[in-house]
Amino acid sequence: MRSVIVALALSSATALVAPSMTHKTTALQAATKDPATTSYQPTEGANAAVDTNNKGDAWVSQMQRPRRNRKSAGVRSMVRENFLTPANLMQPIFIHEDSDQVVPIPSMPGQSRHTLDSMVEQVKKGMALGVKSFILFPKVPDDLKTNFADECYNPDGIVPRAVAMCKAACPEATICTDIALDPYSDQGHDGIVLDGKIVNDMTIEQLCKQAVCHARAGADFVGPSDMMDGRVGALRLALDAEGHTDVGIISYSAKYASAFYGPFRDALDSHPGFGDKKTYQQDPANGREAIIEATLDAAEGADMLMVKPGVPYLDVIRRIRDVVDLPIAAYHVSGEYAMIKAGAEKGWVDEKAIVLETLMCFRRAGADVILTYYATDAAQWMNDEGNVCL
Ligand code: PBG
């Protein structure tokens, strides 16, 4: 029944429009007879797309022309909304004591596992260029790794000694440490593993010892990257109880279970021993959940909130920026660094331009601080350009 009606409707429609169709076809044929002489003229006809001004030049009438504010470098710099300075950048430094060699990391060209002496040189180099903050990541020998990761609060361990050396050499440098068990865990997880599960509260007990150990060594900020529930409040209490009220907490609030951490885990030999980190790090599909994490961390006493990874999560930075007034740090992580390096090595992208653009985009999204392996290089490029506000 239905198809009959449709068929009828079609046939009557054809009958009705047939004459005008024929007319149009004829007109079109006439117009396209000689394309060279009858090409479309936007300034002609009753519906001209382009007008002409008093001088007879093409004119698309409009009052607002946003391009006026982009017409020269001077005007662009006058109306620029965001700025990037070396002081916004934090340089991660990998450290080790496996040998007295600086060992390059193959999946992160340009980055190395530093000895403590070369670490100090890196801090001095960064400071000279205006990068004022650094975060240390240790590679720990296998024989020191255990499930309870007790090496993480050894006062003679690599991190507390490294912190003390940095502060002795450059007292003005802001030295941050990573708070998590994974570099010290024989399970390769950020927490203690019992019955195949990463246990929350027992892990926090270890993290508190680790944070106090780093604070005693002189760390300015501790950065819990473990994603255990309630760790920020516990760390705040632990630090305060030991008199470290001025040691800050940069909380990795919205840290996602991401494939972008691969090269970092190569650098520290800290790949998960089994499974993945999805029971504690966030699901990349979730945005609202980041707000829950961020507001909890703020309420628990975090001084800054971090989003990680970086570029794929710019929306998360913006969402947190809109609801929390604490400074936000963005972590431009190892996989992001490796991808730019690979593209640049092939000559497919302009490394300097792409890096400076990427870092500015973090600022536009709402990040105050950017942790990036490019910090010192970017500061050098900014200094070269004279485009720097120290
Ligand atoms: C450890 C930690 C990781 C990173 C920073 N701290 C790895 C992980 O969670 O597995 C990743 C940083 C990067 O990829 O650059 N908790």
Coordinates of C-alpha atoms and ligand atoms in Angstrom, one line a residue:
M1 CA 0.0 0.0 0.0
R2 CA 2.7 2.4 1.0
S3 CA 4.8 1.8 -2.1
V4 CA 1.8 2.5 -4.3
I5 CA 1.3 5.9 -2.7
V6 CA 4.9 6.8 -3.1
A7 CA 4.9 5.7 -6.7
L8 CA 1.9 7.9 -7.4
A9 CA 3.4 10.8 -5.6
L10 CA 6.5 10.5 -7.7
S11 CA 4.8 10.3 -11.0
S12 CA 2.6 13.3 -10.3
A13 CA 5.6 15.3 -9.1
T14 CA 7.5 14.4 -12.3
A15 CA 4.5 15.6 -14.3
L16 CA 4.3 18.9 -12.5
V17 CA 8.0 19.9 -12.5
A18 CA 8.8 18.6 -16.0
P19 CA 8.3 21.9 -17.9
S20 CA 10.4 24.1 -15.5
M21 CA 13.1 21.4 -15.4
T22 CA 13.3 21.6 -19.2
H23 CA 13.5 25.4 -19.0
K24 CA 16.3 25.3 -16.4
T25 CA 18.3 22.7 -18.4
T26 CA 18.1 24.9 -21.5
A27 CA 19.3 28.0 -19.5
L28 CA 22.2 26.0 -18.0
Q29 CA 23.2 24.7 -21.3
A30 CA 23.2 28.2 -22.7
A31 CA 25.3 29.5 -19.7
T32 CA 27.9 26.8 -20.0
K33 CA 28.2 26.9 -23.7
D34 CA 31.5 28.7 -23.6
P35 CA 33.0 28.5 -20.1
A36 CA 35.8 30.8 -21.0
T37 CA 33.6 33.8 -21.7
T38 CA 30.7 33.0 -19.2
S39 CA 32.6 32.2 -16.0
Y40 CA 30.9 33.1 -12.7
Q41 CA 31.3 36.7 -11.7
P42 CA 30.8 37.1 -7.9
T43 CA 30.2 40.9 -8.3
E44 CA 27.5 40.6 -10.9
G45 CA 23.8 39.7 -10.9
A46 CA 21.0 40.4 -8.4
N47 CA 22.5 38.2 -5.7
A48 CA 26.1 39.3 -6.0
A49 CA 28.3 37.7 -3.3
V50 CA 30.9 40.5 -3.5
D51 CA 30.0 44.2 -3.7
T52 CA 32.2 47.0 -5.0
N53 CA 33.4 50.0 -3.0
N54 CA 33.6 53.6 -4.1
K55 CA 36.9 52.9 -5.8
G56 CA 35.4 50.0 -7.8
D57 CA 37.4 47.4 -5.8
A58 CA 35.8 44.2 -4.5
W59 CA 34.1 44.8 -1.1
V60 CA 32.4 42.3 1.2
S61 CA 30.5 44.7 3.4
Q62 CA 31.1 43.9 7.2
M63 CA 31.9 46.0 10.3
Q64 CA 34.0 43.5 12.2
R65 CA 37.2 42.3 10.6
P66 CA 39.2 40.2 13.2
R67 CA 42.2 40.2 10.9
R68 CA 42.8 43.9 11.8
N69 CA 44.1 42.7 15.2
R70 CA 46.5 40.3 13.5
K71 CA 48.0 42.6 10.9
S72 CA 51.5 42.9 12.3
A73 CA 53.8 41.3 14.9
G74 CA 53.4 44.5 17.0
V75 CA 49.6 44.3 17.0
R76 CA 49.6 40.6 17.6
S77 CA 51.8 41.0 20.6
M78 CA 49.7 43.8 22.0
V79 CA 46.5 41.7 22.0
R80 CA 48.1 38.3 22.9
E81 CA 46.1 36.5 25.6
N82 CA 48.6 34.1 27.0
F83 CA 52.3 34.0 27.6
L84 CA 54.9 31.3 28.0
T85 CA 58.1 31.9 30.0
P86 CA 60.8 29.5 31.1
A87 CA 59.6 30.0 34.7
N88 CA 56.4 28.2 33.7
L89 CA 58.4 25.1 32.8
M90 CA 59.5 22.2 35.1
Q91 CA 62.3 20.0 33.9
P92 CA 62.0 16.3 34.8
I93 CA 65.4 14.7 35.4
F94 CA 66.1 10.9 35.4
I95 CA 68.8 9.8 37.8
H96 CA 70.7 6.6 38.4
E97 CA 73.7 5.1 40.1
D98 CA 74.1 1.9 38.1
S99 CA 77.4 3.3 36.8
D100 CA 79.2 6.7 36.6
Q101 CA 78.0 7.1 33.0
V102 CA 75.2 9.4 31.7
V103 CA 73.1 6.7 29.9
P104 CA 71.0 7.9 26.9
I105 CA 67.4 6.6 26.8
P106 CA 66.7 5.2 23.3
S107 CA 63.0 5.9 23.3
M108 CA 63.5 9.5 24.5
P109 CA 66.3 10.9 22.2
G110 CA 68.0 13.8 24.0
Q111 CA 67.1 12.5 27.5
S112 CA 69.4 10.4 29.7
R113 CA 69.7 8.7 33.0
H114 CA 71.9 11.2 34.8
T115 CA 74.5 10.6 37.4
L116 CA 74.1 12.9 40.5
D117 CA 76.9 15.1 39.3
S118 CA 75.4 15.5 35.8
M119 CA 72.0 16.1 37.4
V120 CA 73.4 19.1 39.2
E121 CA 74.8 20.4 35.9
Q122 CA 71.3 20.0 34.4
V123 CA 69.8 22.1 37.2
K124 CA 72.5 24.8 36.8
K125 CA 71.9 24.8 33.0
G126 CA 68.1 25.1 33.5
M127 CA 68.5 27.9 36.1
A128 CA 70.8 29.9 33.8
L129 CA 68.0 29.8 31.1
G130 CA 65.2 30.7 33.5
V131 CA 63.8 27.2 34.2
K132 CA 63.5 27.3 38.0
S133 CA 61.8 24.0 38.9
F134 CA 62.9 20.4 38.5
I135 CA 61.4 17.0 39.3
L136 CA 63.6 14.0 40.0
F137 CA 62.8 10.4 38.9
P138 CA 65.2 7.6 40.1
K139 CA 66.0 4.4 38.4
V140 CA 66.4 1.9 41.2
P141 CA 68.5 -1.3 40.9
D142 CA 66.4 -4.5 40.9
D143 CA 68.0 -5.8 44.1
L144 CA 66.6 -2.9 46.0
K145 CA 63.0 -3.5 44.8
T146 CA 60.4 -5.2 47.0
N147 CA 56.7 -5.4 47.1
F148 CA 56.6 -2.9 50.1
A149 CA 59.1 -0.7 48.3
D150 CA 60.8 0.2 51.6
E151 CA 63.8 1.7 49.7
C152 CA 61.5 4.6 48.9
Y153 CA 62.0 6.1 52.3
N154 CA 65.7 5.2 52.9
P155 CA 67.3 8.5 54.0
D156 CA 70.5 7.4 52.2
G157 CA 68.6 6.4 49.1
I158 CA 69.3 8.1 45.7
V159 CA 66.5 10.6 45.9
P160 CA 67.1 12.2 49.3
R161 CA 70.8 12.5 48.4
A162 CA 70.0 14.0 45.0
V163 CA 67.6 16.5 46.5
A164 CA 70.3 17.6 49.0
M165 CA 72.9 18.0 46.2
C166 CA 70.5 20.1 44.1
K167 CA 69.6 22.4 47.0
A168 CA 73.3 22.7 48.0
A169 CA 74.4 23.7 44.5
C170 CA 71.3 25.8 43.6
P171 CA 69.4 26.9 46.7
E172 CA 67.1 29.0 44.6
A173 CA 66.0 26.0 42.4
T174 CA 62.6 24.5 43.3
I175 CA 63.2 20.8 43.7
C176 CA 60.2 18.4 43.4
T177 CA 60.1 14.7 43.9
D178 CA 57.7 12.0 42.7
I179 CA 55.8 10.2 45.4
A180 CA 54.9 6.7 44.3
L181 CA 56.2 3.2 44.9
D182 CA 56.7 2.0 41.3
P183 CA 60.4 2.7 40.8
Y184 CA 61.0 0.7 44.0
S185 CA 58.4 -2.0 43.5
D186 CA 59.4 -5.5 42.4
Q187 CA 55.8 -5.7 41.1
G188 CA 56.2 -2.6 38.9
H189 CA 53.1 -1.0 40.5
D190 CA 52.5 2.3 42.3
G191 CA 51.2 0.5 45.4
I192 CA 51.7 -2.6 47.5
V193 CA 50.2 -5.7 45.9
L194 CA 48.3 -8.3 48.0
D195 CA 46.4 -11.1 46.3
G196 CA 46.9 -9.5 42.9
K197 CA 45.3 -6.2 44.0
I198 CA 46.9 -2.8 44.6
V199 CA 46.0 -2.0 48.2
N200 CA 45.1 1.6 49.0
D201 CA 45.6 2.5 52.6
M202 CA 48.7 0.4 53.3
T203 CA 50.3 2.0 50.3
I204 CA 49.5 5.5 51.7
E205 CA 51.4 4.5 54.9
Q206 CA 54.5 4.0 52.7
L207 CA 53.9 7.2 50.7
C208 CA 53.8 9.2 54.0
K209 CA 57.2 7.8 55.0
Q210 CA 58.5 8.6 51.4
A211 CA 57.2 12.2 51.5
V212 CA 58.7 12.9 55.0
C213 CA 62.0 11.4 53.9
H214 CA 62.1 13.8 50.8
A215 CA 61.0 16.8 52.9
R216 CA 63.8 16.1 55.4
A217 CA 66.3 16.1 52.5
G218 CA 65.1 19.6 51.4
A219 CA 62.4 18.9 48.7
D220 CA 60.3 22.0 48.0
F221 CA 57.3 20.0 46.7
V222 CA 56.3 16.4 46.7
G223 CA 54.2 15.1 43.8
P224 CA 52.1 12.1 44.6
S225 CA 51.6 10.2 41.2
D226 CA 50.2 7.0 42.7
M227 CA 46.4 7.8 42.4
M228 CA 45.5 6.1 45.8
D229 CA 42.4 7.5 47.3
G230 CA 43.0 9.9 50.2
R231 CA 46.7 10.2 49.9
V232 CA 46.9 14.0 49.6
G233 CA 45.2 14.5 53.0
A234 CA 47.4 11.9 54.6
L235 CA 50.6 13.4 53.1
R236 CA 49.6 16.8 54.3
L237 CA 49.1 15.5 57.9
A238 CA 52.4 13.6 57.8
L239 CA 54.4 16.5 56.5
D240 CA 52.8 18.9 59.0
A241 CA 53.2 16.6 61.9
E242 CA 56.9 16.5 61.2
G243 CA 57.2 20.3 60.9
H244 CA 57.3 20.5 57.1
T245 CA 54.4 22.9 56.8
D246 CA 56.1 24.8 54.0
V247 CA 56.7 21.7 51.8
G248 CA 54.0 21.8 49.1
I249 CA 52.0 19.0 47.4
I250 CA 51.7 19.0 43.6
S251 CA 49.0 16.3 43.3
Y252 CA 48.7 14.3 40.2
S253 CA 45.0 14.7 40.5
A254 CA 43.8 13.5 37.1
K255 CA 46.3 10.9 36.1
Y256 CA 45.0 8.7 33.3
A257 CA 45.9 5.0 32.6
S258 CA 47.7 6.0 29.5
A259 CA 49.8 4.4 26.8
F260 CA 51.8 7.7 26.6
Y261 CA 53.9 6.6 29.6
G262 CA 55.7 3.9 27.7
P263 CA 59.1 5.6 27.2
F264 CA 59.2 6.8 30.8
R265 CA 58.8 3.2 32.0
D266 CA 61.7 2.3 29.6
A267 CA 63.7 5.0 31.3
L268 CA 63.2 3.8 34.8
D269 CA 62.7 0.1 33.9
S270 CA 59.4 0.4 35.7
H271 CA 56.9 -1.4 33.5
P272 CA 54.1 -3.1 35.5
G273 CA 55.1 -6.6 36.4
F274 CA 51.6 -7.8 35.7
G275 CA 48.4 -6.4 34.4
D276 CA 47.9 -2.7 34.0
K277 CA 47.3 0.4 36.2
K278 CA 43.6 0.7 35.4
T279 CA 42.3 0.0 38.9
Y280 CA 44.0 3.2 40.2
Q281 CA 44.8 5.5 37.2
Q282 CA 41.7 7.1 35.5
D283 CA 39.8 5.8 32.5
P284 CA 40.7 7.9 29.4
A285 CA 37.0 8.0 28.6
N286 CA 36.1 10.0 31.7
G287 CA 36.1 13.8 32.1
R288 CA 33.7 14.4 35.0
E289 CA 35.7 11.9 37.1
A290 CA 38.6 14.3 36.9
I291 CA 36.6 17.0 38.6
I292 CA 35.8 14.6 41.5
E293 CA 39.6 13.9 41.9
A294 CA 40.5 17.5 41.6
T295 CA 38.0 18.8 44.1
L296 CA 38.9 16.1 46.6
D297 CA 42.6 16.9 46.3
A298 CA 42.0 20.6 46.7
A299 CA 39.9 19.9 49.8
E300 CA 42.6 17.6 51.2
G301 CA 45.2 20.4 51.0
A302 CA 46.9 20.1 47.6
D303 CA 48.8 23.2 46.6
M304 CA 48.7 22.5 42.9
L305 CA 46.8 20.0 40.8
M306 CA 48.2 18.1 37.9
V307 CA 46.7 16.7 34.7
K308 CA 48.5 13.9 32.9
P309 CA 49.2 13.2 30.0
G310 CA 49.1 16.6 28.4
V311 CA 47.9 17.3 24.8
P312 CA 45.3 14.5 24.6
Y313 CA 43.8 15.9 27.9
L314 CA 43.7 19.6 27.3
D315 CA 39.9 19.5 27.8
V316 CA 40.5 18.1 31.3
I317 CA 42.8 21.0 32.1
R318 CA 40.2 23.4 31.0
R319 CA 37.4 21.7 33.0
I320 CA 39.4 21.7 36.2
R321 CA 40.5 25.3 35.6
D322 CA 36.9 26.3 35.4
V323 CA 36.0 24.9 38.9
V324 CA 39.2 25.1 41.0
D325 CA 41.3 28.2 41.6
L326 CA 44.5 26.4 42.6
P327 CA 47.4 26.5 40.1
I328 CA 47.3 23.7 37.6
A329 CA 50.3 21.8 36.2
A330 CA 50.2 19.8 33.0
Y331 CA 52.5 16.9 32.3
H332 CA 53.7 16.8 28.7
V333 CA 54.6 13.1 29.1
S334 CA 57.3 10.9 27.7
G335 CA 55.2 9.4 24.8
E336 CA 54.3 12.9 23.6
Y337 CA 58.0 13.9 23.7
A338 CA 59.0 10.7 21.9
M339 CA 56.4 11.3 19.1
I340 CA 57.7 14.9 18.4
K341 CA 61.3 13.7 18.5
A342 CA 60.5 10.9 16.0
G343 CA 58.6 13.2 13.7
A344 CA 61.4 15.8 13.9
E345 CA 64.1 13.2 13.2
K346 CA 62.3 12.2 10.0
G347 CA 62.2 15.8 9.0
W348 CA 58.4 15.7 9.0
V349 CA 57.7 18.4 11.6
D350 CA 59.6 21.5 12.7
E351 CA 60.6 20.5 16.2
K352 CA 61.1 24.0 17.7
A353 CA 57.9 25.5 16.2
I354 CA 55.8 22.5 17.2
V355 CA 57.2 22.4 20.8
L356 CA 56.7 26.1 21.4
E357 CA 53.2 25.9 20.0
T358 CA 52.4 22.9 22.1
L359 CA 53.6 24.5 25.3
M360 CA 51.6 27.7 24.6
C361 CA 48.5 25.5 24.0
F362 CA 48.9 24.2 27.6
R363 CA 48.8 27.8 28.8
R364 CA 45.7 28.6 26.7
A365 CA 44.0 25.5 28.1
G366 CA 44.5 26.9 31.6
A367 CA 47.8 25.3 32.8
D368 CA 50.1 27.5 34.9
V369 CA 53.0 25.0 35.1
I370 CA 54.1 22.6 32.4
L371 CA 56.3 19.6 33.2
T372 CA 58.1 18.8 30.0
Y373 CA 61.3 17.0 28.9
Y374 CA 61.7 20.0 26.5
A375 CA 61.9 22.5 29.4
T376 CA 65.5 23.5 29.0
D377 CA 65.5 23.3 25.2
A378 CA 62.3 25.4 25.0
A379 CA 63.9 27.9 27.4
Q380 CA 66.9 28.1 25.1
W381 CA 64.7 28.7 22.1
M382 CA 62.7 31.3 23.9
N383 CA 65.9 33.1 25.0
D384 CA 67.3 32.9 21.4
E385 CA 64.1 34.6 20.2
G386 CA 64.3 37.3 22.8
N387 CA 60.8 36.2 23.6
V388 CA 61.1 35.8 27.3
C389 CA 59.8 37.4 30.5
L390 CA 61.9 36.1 33.3
Ligands
PBG1 C1 55.1 6.9 38.3 C2 55.1 7.9 37.2 C3 54.8 7.7 35.8 C4 55.0 8.9 35.2 C5 55.3 9.8 36.1 N1 55.3 9.2 37.4 C6 54.6 6.4 35.1 C7 53.4 5.6 35.4 O1 52.5 6.0 36.1 O2 53.4 4.4 35.0 C8 54.9 9.0 33.7 C9 55.6 10.2 33.1 C10 55.9 10.2 31.7 O3 55.5 9.3 30.9 O4 56.6 11.1 31.2 N2 54.1 6.8 39.1

